[in-house]
Coordinates of C-alpha atoms and ligand atoms in Angstrom, one line a residue:
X15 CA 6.9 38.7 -19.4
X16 CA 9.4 41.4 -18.2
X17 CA 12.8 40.3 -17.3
X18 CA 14.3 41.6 -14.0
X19 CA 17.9 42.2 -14.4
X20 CA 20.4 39.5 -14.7
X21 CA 17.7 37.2 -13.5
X22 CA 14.6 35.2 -14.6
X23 CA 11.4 37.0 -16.0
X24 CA 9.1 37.6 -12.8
X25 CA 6.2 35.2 -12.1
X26 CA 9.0 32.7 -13.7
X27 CA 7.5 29.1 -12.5
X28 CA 10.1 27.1 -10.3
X29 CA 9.2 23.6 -9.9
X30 CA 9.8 19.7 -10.1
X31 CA 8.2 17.3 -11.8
X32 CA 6.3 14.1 -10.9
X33 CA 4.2 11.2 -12.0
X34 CA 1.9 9.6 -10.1
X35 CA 3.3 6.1 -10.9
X36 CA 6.5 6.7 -10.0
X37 CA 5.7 8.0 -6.6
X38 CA 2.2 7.3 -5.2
X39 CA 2.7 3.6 -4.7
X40 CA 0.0 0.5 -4.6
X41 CA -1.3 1.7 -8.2
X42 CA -2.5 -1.5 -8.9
X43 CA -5.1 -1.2 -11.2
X44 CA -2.9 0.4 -14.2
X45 CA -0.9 -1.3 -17.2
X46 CA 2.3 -1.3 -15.4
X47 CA 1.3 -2.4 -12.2
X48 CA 0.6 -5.8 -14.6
X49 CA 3.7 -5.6 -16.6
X50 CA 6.1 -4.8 -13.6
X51 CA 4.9 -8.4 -12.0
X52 CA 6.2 -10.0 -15.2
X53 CA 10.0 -11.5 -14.6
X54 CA 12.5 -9.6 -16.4
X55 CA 10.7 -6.5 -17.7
X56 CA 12.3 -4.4 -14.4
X57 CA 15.9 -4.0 -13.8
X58 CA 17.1 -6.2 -10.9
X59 CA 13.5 -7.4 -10.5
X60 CA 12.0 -4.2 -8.9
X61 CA 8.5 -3.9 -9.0
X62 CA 7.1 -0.3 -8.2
X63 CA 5.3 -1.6 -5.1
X64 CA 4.7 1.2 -2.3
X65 CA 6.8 3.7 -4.5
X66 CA 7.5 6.2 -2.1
X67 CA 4.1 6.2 -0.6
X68 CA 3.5 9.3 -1.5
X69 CA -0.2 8.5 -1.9
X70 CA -0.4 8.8 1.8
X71 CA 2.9 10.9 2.5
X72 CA 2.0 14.2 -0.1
X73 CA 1.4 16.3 2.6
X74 CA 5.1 16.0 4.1
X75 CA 6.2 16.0 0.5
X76 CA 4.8 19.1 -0.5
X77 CA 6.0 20.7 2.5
X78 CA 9.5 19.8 1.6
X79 CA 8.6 21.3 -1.8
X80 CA 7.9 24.5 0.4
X81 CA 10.9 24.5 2.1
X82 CA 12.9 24.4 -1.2
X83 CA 11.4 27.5 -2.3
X84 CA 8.9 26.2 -5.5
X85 CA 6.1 28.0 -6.2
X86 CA 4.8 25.9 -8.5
X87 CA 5.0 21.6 -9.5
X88 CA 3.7 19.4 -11.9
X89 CA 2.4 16.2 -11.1
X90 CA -0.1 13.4 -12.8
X91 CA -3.3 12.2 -11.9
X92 CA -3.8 8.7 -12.5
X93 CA -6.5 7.6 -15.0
X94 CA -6.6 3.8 -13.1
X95 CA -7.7 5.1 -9.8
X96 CA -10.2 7.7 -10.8
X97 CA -11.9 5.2 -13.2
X98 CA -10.9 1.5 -12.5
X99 CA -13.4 0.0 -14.4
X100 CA -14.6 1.7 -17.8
X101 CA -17.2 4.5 -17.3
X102 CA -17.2 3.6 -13.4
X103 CA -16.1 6.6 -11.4
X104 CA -14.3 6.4 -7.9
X105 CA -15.6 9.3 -5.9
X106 CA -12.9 8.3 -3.3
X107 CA -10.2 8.9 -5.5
X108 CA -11.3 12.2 -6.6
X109 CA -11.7 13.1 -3.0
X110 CA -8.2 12.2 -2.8
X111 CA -7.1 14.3 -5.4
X112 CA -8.9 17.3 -4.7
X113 CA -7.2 17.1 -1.1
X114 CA -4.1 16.8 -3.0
X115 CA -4.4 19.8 -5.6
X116 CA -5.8 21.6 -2.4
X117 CA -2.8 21.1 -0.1
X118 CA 0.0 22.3 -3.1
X119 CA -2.3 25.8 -3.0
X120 CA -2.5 25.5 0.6
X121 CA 1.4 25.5 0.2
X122 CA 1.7 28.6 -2.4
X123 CA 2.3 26.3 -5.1
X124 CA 0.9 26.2 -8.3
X125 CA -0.5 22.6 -9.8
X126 CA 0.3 21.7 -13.3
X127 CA -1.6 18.6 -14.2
X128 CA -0.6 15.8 -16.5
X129 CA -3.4 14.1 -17.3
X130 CA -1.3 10.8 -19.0
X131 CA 2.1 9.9 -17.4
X132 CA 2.9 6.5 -18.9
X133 CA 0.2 4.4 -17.1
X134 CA -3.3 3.3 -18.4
X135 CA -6.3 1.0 -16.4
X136 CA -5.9 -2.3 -17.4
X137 CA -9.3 -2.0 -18.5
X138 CA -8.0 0.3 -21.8
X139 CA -4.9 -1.7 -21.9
X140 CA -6.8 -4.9 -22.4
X141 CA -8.8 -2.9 -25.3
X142 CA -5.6 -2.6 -27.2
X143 CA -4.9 0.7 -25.4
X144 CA -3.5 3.8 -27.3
X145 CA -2.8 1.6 -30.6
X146 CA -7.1 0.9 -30.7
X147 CA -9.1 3.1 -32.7
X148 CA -11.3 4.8 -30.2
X149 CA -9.1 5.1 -27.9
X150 CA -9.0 9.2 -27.9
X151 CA -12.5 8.9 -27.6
X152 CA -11.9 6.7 -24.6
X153 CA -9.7 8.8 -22.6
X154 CA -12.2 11.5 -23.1
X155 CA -14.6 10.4 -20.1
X156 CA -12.3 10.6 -17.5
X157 CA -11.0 13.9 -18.9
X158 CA -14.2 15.8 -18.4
X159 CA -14.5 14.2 -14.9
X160 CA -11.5 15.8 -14.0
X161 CA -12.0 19.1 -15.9
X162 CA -15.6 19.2 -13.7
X163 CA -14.1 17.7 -10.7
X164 CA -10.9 19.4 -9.6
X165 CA -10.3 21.9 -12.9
X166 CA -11.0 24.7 -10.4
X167 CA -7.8 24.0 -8.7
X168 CA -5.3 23.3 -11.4
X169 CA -3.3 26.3 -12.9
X170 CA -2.2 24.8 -15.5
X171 CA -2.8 21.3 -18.0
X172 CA -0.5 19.1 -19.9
X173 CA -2.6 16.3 -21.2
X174 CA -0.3 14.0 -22.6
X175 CA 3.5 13.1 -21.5
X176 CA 5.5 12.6 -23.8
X177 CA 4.0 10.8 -26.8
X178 CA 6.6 10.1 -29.3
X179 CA 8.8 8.8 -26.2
X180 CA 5.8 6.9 -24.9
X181 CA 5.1 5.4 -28.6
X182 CA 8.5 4.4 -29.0
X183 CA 9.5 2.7 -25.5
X184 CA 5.9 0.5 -25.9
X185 CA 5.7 -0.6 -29.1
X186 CA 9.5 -0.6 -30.6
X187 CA 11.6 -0.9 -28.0
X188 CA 9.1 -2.9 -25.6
X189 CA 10.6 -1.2 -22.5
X190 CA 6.9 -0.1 -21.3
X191 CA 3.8 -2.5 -21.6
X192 CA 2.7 -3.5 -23.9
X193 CA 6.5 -4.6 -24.5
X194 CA 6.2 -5.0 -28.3
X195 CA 9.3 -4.8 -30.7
X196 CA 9.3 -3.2 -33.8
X197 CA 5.7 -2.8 -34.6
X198 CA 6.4 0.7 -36.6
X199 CA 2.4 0.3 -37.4
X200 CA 1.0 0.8 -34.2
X201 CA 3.9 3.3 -32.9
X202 CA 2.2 5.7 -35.8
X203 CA -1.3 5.1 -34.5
X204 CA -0.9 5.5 -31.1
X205 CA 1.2 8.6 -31.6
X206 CA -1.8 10.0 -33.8
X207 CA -4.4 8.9 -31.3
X208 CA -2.5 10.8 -28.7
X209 CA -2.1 13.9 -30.6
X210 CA -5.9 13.4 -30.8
X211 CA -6.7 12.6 -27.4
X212 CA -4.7 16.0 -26.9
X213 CA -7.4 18.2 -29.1
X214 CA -10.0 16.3 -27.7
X215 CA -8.9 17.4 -24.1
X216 CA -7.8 20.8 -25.0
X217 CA -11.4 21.4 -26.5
X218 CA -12.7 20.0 -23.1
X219 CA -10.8 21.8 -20.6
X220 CA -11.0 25.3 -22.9
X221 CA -14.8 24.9 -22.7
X222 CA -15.2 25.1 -18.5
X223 CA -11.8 26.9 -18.3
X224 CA -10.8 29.3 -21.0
X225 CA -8.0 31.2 -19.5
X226 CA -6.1 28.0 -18.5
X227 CA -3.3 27.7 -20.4
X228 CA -3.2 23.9 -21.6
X229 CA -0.4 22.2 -23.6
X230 CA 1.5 18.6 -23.6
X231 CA 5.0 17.6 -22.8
X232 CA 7.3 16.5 -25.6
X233 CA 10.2 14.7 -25.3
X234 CA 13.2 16.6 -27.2
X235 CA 16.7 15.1 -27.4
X236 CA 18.7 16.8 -30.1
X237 CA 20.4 14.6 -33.1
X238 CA 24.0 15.9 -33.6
X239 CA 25.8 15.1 -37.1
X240 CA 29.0 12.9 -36.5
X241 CA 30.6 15.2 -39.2
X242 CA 30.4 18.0 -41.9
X243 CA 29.6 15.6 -44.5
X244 CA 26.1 16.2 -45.9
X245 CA 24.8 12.3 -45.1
X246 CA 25.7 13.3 -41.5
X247 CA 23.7 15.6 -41.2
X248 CA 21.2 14.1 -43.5
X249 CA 21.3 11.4 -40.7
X250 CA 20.7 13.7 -37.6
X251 CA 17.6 15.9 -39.7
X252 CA 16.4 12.3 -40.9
X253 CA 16.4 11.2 -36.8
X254 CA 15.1 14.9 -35.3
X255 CA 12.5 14.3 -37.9
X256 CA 11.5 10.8 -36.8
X257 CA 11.3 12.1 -33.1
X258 CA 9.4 15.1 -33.7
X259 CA 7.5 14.9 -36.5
X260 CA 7.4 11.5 -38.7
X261 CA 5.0 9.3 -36.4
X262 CA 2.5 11.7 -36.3
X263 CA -0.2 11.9 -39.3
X264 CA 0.9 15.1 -41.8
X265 CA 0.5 18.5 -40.5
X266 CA -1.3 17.7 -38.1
X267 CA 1.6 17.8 -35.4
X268 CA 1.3 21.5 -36.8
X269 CA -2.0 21.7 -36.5
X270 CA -1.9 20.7 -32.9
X271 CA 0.7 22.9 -32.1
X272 CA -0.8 26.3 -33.8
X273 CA -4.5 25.3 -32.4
X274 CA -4.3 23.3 -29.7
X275 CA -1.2 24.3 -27.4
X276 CA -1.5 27.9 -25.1
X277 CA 2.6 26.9 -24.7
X278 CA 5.1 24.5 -25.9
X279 CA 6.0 22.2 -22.8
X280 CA 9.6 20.4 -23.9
X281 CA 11.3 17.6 -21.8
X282 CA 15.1 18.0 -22.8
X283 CA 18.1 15.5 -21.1
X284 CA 20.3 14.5 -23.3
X285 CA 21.7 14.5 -27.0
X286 CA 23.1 11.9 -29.4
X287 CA 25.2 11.9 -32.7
X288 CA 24.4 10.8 -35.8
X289 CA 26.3 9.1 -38.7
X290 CA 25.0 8.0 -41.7
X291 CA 25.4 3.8 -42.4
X292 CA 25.2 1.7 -45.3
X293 CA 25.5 -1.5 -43.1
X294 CA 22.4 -0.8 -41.0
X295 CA 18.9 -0.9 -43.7
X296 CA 17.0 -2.1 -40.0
X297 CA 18.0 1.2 -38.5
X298 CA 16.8 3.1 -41.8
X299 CA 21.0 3.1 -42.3
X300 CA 21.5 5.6 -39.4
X301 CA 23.9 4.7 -36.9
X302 CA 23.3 6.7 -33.1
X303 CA 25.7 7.3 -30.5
X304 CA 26.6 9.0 -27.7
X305 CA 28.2 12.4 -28.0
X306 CA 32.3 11.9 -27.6
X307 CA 33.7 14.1 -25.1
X308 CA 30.3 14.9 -23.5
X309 CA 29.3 13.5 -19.7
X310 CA 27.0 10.8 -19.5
X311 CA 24.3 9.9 -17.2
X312 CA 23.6 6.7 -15.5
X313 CA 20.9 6.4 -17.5
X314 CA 23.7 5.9 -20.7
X315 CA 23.1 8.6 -22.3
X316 CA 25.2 11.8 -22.7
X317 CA 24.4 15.1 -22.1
X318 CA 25.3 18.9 -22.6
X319 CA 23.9 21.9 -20.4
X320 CA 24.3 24.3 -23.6
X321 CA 22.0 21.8 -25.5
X322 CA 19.5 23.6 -24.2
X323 CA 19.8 26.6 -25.6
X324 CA 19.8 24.9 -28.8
X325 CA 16.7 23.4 -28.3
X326 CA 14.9 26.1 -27.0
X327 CA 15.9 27.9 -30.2
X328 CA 14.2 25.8 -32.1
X329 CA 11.0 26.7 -30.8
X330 CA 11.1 30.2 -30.7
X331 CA 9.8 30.3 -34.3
X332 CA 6.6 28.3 -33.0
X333 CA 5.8 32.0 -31.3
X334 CA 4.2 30.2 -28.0
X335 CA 5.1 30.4 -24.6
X336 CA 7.9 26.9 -23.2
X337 CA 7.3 25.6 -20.0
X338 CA 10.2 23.1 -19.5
X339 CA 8.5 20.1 -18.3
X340 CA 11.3 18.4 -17.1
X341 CA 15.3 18.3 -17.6
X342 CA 17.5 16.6 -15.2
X343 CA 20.3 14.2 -14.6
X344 CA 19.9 10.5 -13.5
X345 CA 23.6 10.6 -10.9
X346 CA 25.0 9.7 -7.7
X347 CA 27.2 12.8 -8.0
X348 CA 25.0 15.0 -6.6
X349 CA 27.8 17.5 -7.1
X350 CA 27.7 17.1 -10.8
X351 CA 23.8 17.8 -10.2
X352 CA 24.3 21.0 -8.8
X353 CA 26.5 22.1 -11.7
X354 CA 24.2 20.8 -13.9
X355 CA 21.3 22.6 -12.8
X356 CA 23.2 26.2 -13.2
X357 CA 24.9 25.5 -16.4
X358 CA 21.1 24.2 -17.7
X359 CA 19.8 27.3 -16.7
X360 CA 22.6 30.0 -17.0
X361 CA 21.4 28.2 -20.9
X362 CA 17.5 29.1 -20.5
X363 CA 18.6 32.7 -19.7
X364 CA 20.8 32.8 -22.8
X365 CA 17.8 31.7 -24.7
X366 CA 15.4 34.1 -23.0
X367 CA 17.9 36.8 -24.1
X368 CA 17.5 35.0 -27.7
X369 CA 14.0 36.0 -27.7
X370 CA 12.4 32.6 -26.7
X371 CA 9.4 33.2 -24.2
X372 CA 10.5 30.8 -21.6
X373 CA 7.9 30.9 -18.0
X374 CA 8.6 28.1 -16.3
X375 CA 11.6 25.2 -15.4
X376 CA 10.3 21.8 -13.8
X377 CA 13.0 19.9 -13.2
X378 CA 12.9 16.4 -12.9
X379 CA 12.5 15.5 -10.1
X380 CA 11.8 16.0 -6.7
X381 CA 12.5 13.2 -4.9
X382 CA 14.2 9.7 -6.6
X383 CA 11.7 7.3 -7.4
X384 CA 10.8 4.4 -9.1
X385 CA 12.3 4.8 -13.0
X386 CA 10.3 2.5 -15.1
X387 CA 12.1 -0.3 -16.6
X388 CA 15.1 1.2 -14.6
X389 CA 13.9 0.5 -11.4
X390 CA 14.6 2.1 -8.0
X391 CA 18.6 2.8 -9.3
X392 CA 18.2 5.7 -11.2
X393 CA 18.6 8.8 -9.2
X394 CA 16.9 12.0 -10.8
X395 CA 16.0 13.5 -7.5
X396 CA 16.7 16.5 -5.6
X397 CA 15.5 14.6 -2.3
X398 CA 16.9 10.9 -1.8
X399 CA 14.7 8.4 -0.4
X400 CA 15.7 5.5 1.7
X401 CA 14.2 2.5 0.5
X402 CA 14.3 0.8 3.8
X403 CA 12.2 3.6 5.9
X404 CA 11.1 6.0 3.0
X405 CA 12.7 8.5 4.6
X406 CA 13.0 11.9 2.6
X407 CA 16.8 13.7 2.6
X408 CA 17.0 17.2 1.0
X409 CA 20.2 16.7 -1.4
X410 CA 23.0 19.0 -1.6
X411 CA 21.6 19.6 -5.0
X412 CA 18.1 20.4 -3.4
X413 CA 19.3 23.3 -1.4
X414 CA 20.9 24.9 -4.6
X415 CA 17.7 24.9 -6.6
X416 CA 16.0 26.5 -3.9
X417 CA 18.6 29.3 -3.8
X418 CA 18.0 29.9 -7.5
X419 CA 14.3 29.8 -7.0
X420 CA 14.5 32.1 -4.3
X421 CA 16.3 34.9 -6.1
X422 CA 14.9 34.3 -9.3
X423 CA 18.1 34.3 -10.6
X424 CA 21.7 32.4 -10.6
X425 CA 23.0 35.4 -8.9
X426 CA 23.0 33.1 -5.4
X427 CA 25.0 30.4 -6.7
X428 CA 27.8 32.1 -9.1
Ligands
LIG12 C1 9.6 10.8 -18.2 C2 9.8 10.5 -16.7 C3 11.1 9.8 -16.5 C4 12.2 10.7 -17.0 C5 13.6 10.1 -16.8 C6 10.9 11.4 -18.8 O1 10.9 11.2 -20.2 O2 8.5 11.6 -18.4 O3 8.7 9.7 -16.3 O4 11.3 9.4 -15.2 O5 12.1 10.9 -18.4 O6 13.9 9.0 -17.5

């Protein structure tokens, strides 16, 4: 890509990102719909409910998109409503979707399609879902419908969200359905059945549509040694390890990432330190915390604009285009946002001038939405939402990302 001066790279992709979970609303036939309903799971008993109706809203949505100045936005379809019972397809939904993928072009924007955000049909869940052997093999159906069905409008596909993240909150932490603790077993498998969904769907969308580029989102916080001494930093490798390589199956993350990713997609938000602790065998004797001195987010955890060019760094060796599939900050201080969002990026040109073949920011997210086991008080967005009337507000924060995107560059804002 050629770099215009003191800005971005042209054809740089300015976006948000989005799940369909998290926004659509009534997505009742998925894993968390069933999991939400359970007391205590959600924070202050939210339930995801209507979300922000954006099943039915999308138009007015994507038109606020427009306004902000994005040419381009990544956003899931979801696996429960295309095929709510297994091998029964839902013409209706696909329908739905193609008007969907339809109005973003319609709007100059350019779709990048998760094809897993978090949520399964209950039908795969109740099969053991991503920990169950065929499970790849049972993602693969609806992948080809979708490939077939509404490839022709997508720009570009990330198959999986997330899977060490997803691996970890389900089966060890047990803040996403299925809720289990500590079951290191199964986060291994369904990490490596993920990774394995992802060549399976690579090899199906490269078949109908070879020059689409196709890659997944993975989550990357960066592991900080408390200190100079070596079982510090034995303690923050040990933990970047665990997160980025150790759950899946050997070389094969390499494998993946040499044969089946067109780019690197990275989801960067925060950082943590490291310190290495005799006292704590259950926590394989590494003791995590957040960094001192550094901001942190409502979600808890803290966070460093220039991490990011540390992170991106790391991939340039992996010689592959990096989409950043999302980065963001969960605050009321909308102010702190704003700040956020040029410091992040005045990092992504520092890494572009690095050498790392950035092409794209998504940041997360457009408007706030329903956060998982956080519930509706976590505010990523760049639009607020009134819970009451679902009423959309363009943030402070909004405007300044669509002065960036605008000039392709941070010239508008320094
Ligand atoms: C997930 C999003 C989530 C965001 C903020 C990401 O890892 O993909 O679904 O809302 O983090 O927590």
């Amino acid at each position: 890509m050629t770099a215009t001066v003191g800005g971005f790279p042209e054809g740089f992709l300015w976006g948000t990102a989005s799940a369909a979970h998290q926004i659509e609303g009534n997505n009742r036939n998925c894993d968390w719909w069933e999991f939400e309903q359970q007391p205590g799971r959600i924070a202050n008993g939210d339930t995801s409910a209507v979300a922000n109706d954006h099943y039915h809203r999308y138009r007015d949505d994507f038109a606020l998109l427009r306004e902000l100045n994005q040419n381009a936005h990544r956003l899931s379809i979801e696996w429960s409503r295309i095929e709510p019972a297994q091998g029964e397809f839902d013409a209706v939904q696909i329908r739905h979707y193609r008007d969907v993928l339809g109005e973003l072009r319609e709007q100059g924007i350019e779709p990048m399609v998760t094809l897993h955000h978090f949520t399964s049909p209950i039908w795969f869940a109740n099969k053991g879902g991503w920990s169950a052997k065929d499970a790849p093999h049972a993602f693969l159906p609806f992948v080809h419908r979708v490939v077939d069905q509404l490839g022709d409008l997508v720009g570009l596909w990330c198959t999986i969200n997330e899977p060490n993240l997803y691996a970890a909150n389900a089966w060890i932490s047990g803040e996403f359905p299925p809720g289990r603790m500590g079951d290191l077993g199964a986060m291994y498998r369904v990490t490596s059945n993920m990774h394995k969904a992802h060549e399976l769907a690579y090899g199906a969308i490269k078949r109908r549509w070879p020059d689409a580029p196709v890659g997944l989102s993975h989550h990357k916080l960066l592991f900080l040694p408390a200190s100079e001494k070596r079982r510090d930093h034995w303690a923050a490798q040990a933990s970047q390890l665990a997160l980025d390589r150790w759950p899946v199956a050997p070389g094969m993350l390499r494998r993946v990432v040499e044969a089946t990713c067109d780019y690197i997609g990275i989801a960067h938000y925060w950082g943590q330190m490291c310190a290495f602790d005799p006292s704590l065998p259950k926590d394989q004797f590494i003791r995590r915390f957040n960094v001192p001195g550094r901001p942190v987010t409502d979600m808890g955890l803290s966070t460093d604009p220039a991490w990011m060019r540390v992170v991106l760094n790391e991939l340039r060796k992996l010689g592959k285009p990096v989409y950043i599939t999302e980065n963001g900050v969960a605050t009321d201080d909308d102010e702190w946002r704003c700040r956020y969002i040029t410091e992040t990026l005045s990092n992504v040109l520092l890494a572009i001038g690095d050498g790392v073949d950035v092409r794209g920011y998504f940041h997360w997210t457009n408007t706030d939405n329903f956060e998982w086991a956080r519930g509706y008080n976590m505010h990523f967005g760049l639009i607020g939402v009134d819970r009451k009337t679902l009423e959309r507000t363009i943030k402070p924060s909004g405007r300044h990302y669509a002065r960036i995107a605008a000039s392709n560059s941070l010239s508008a804002v320094n």
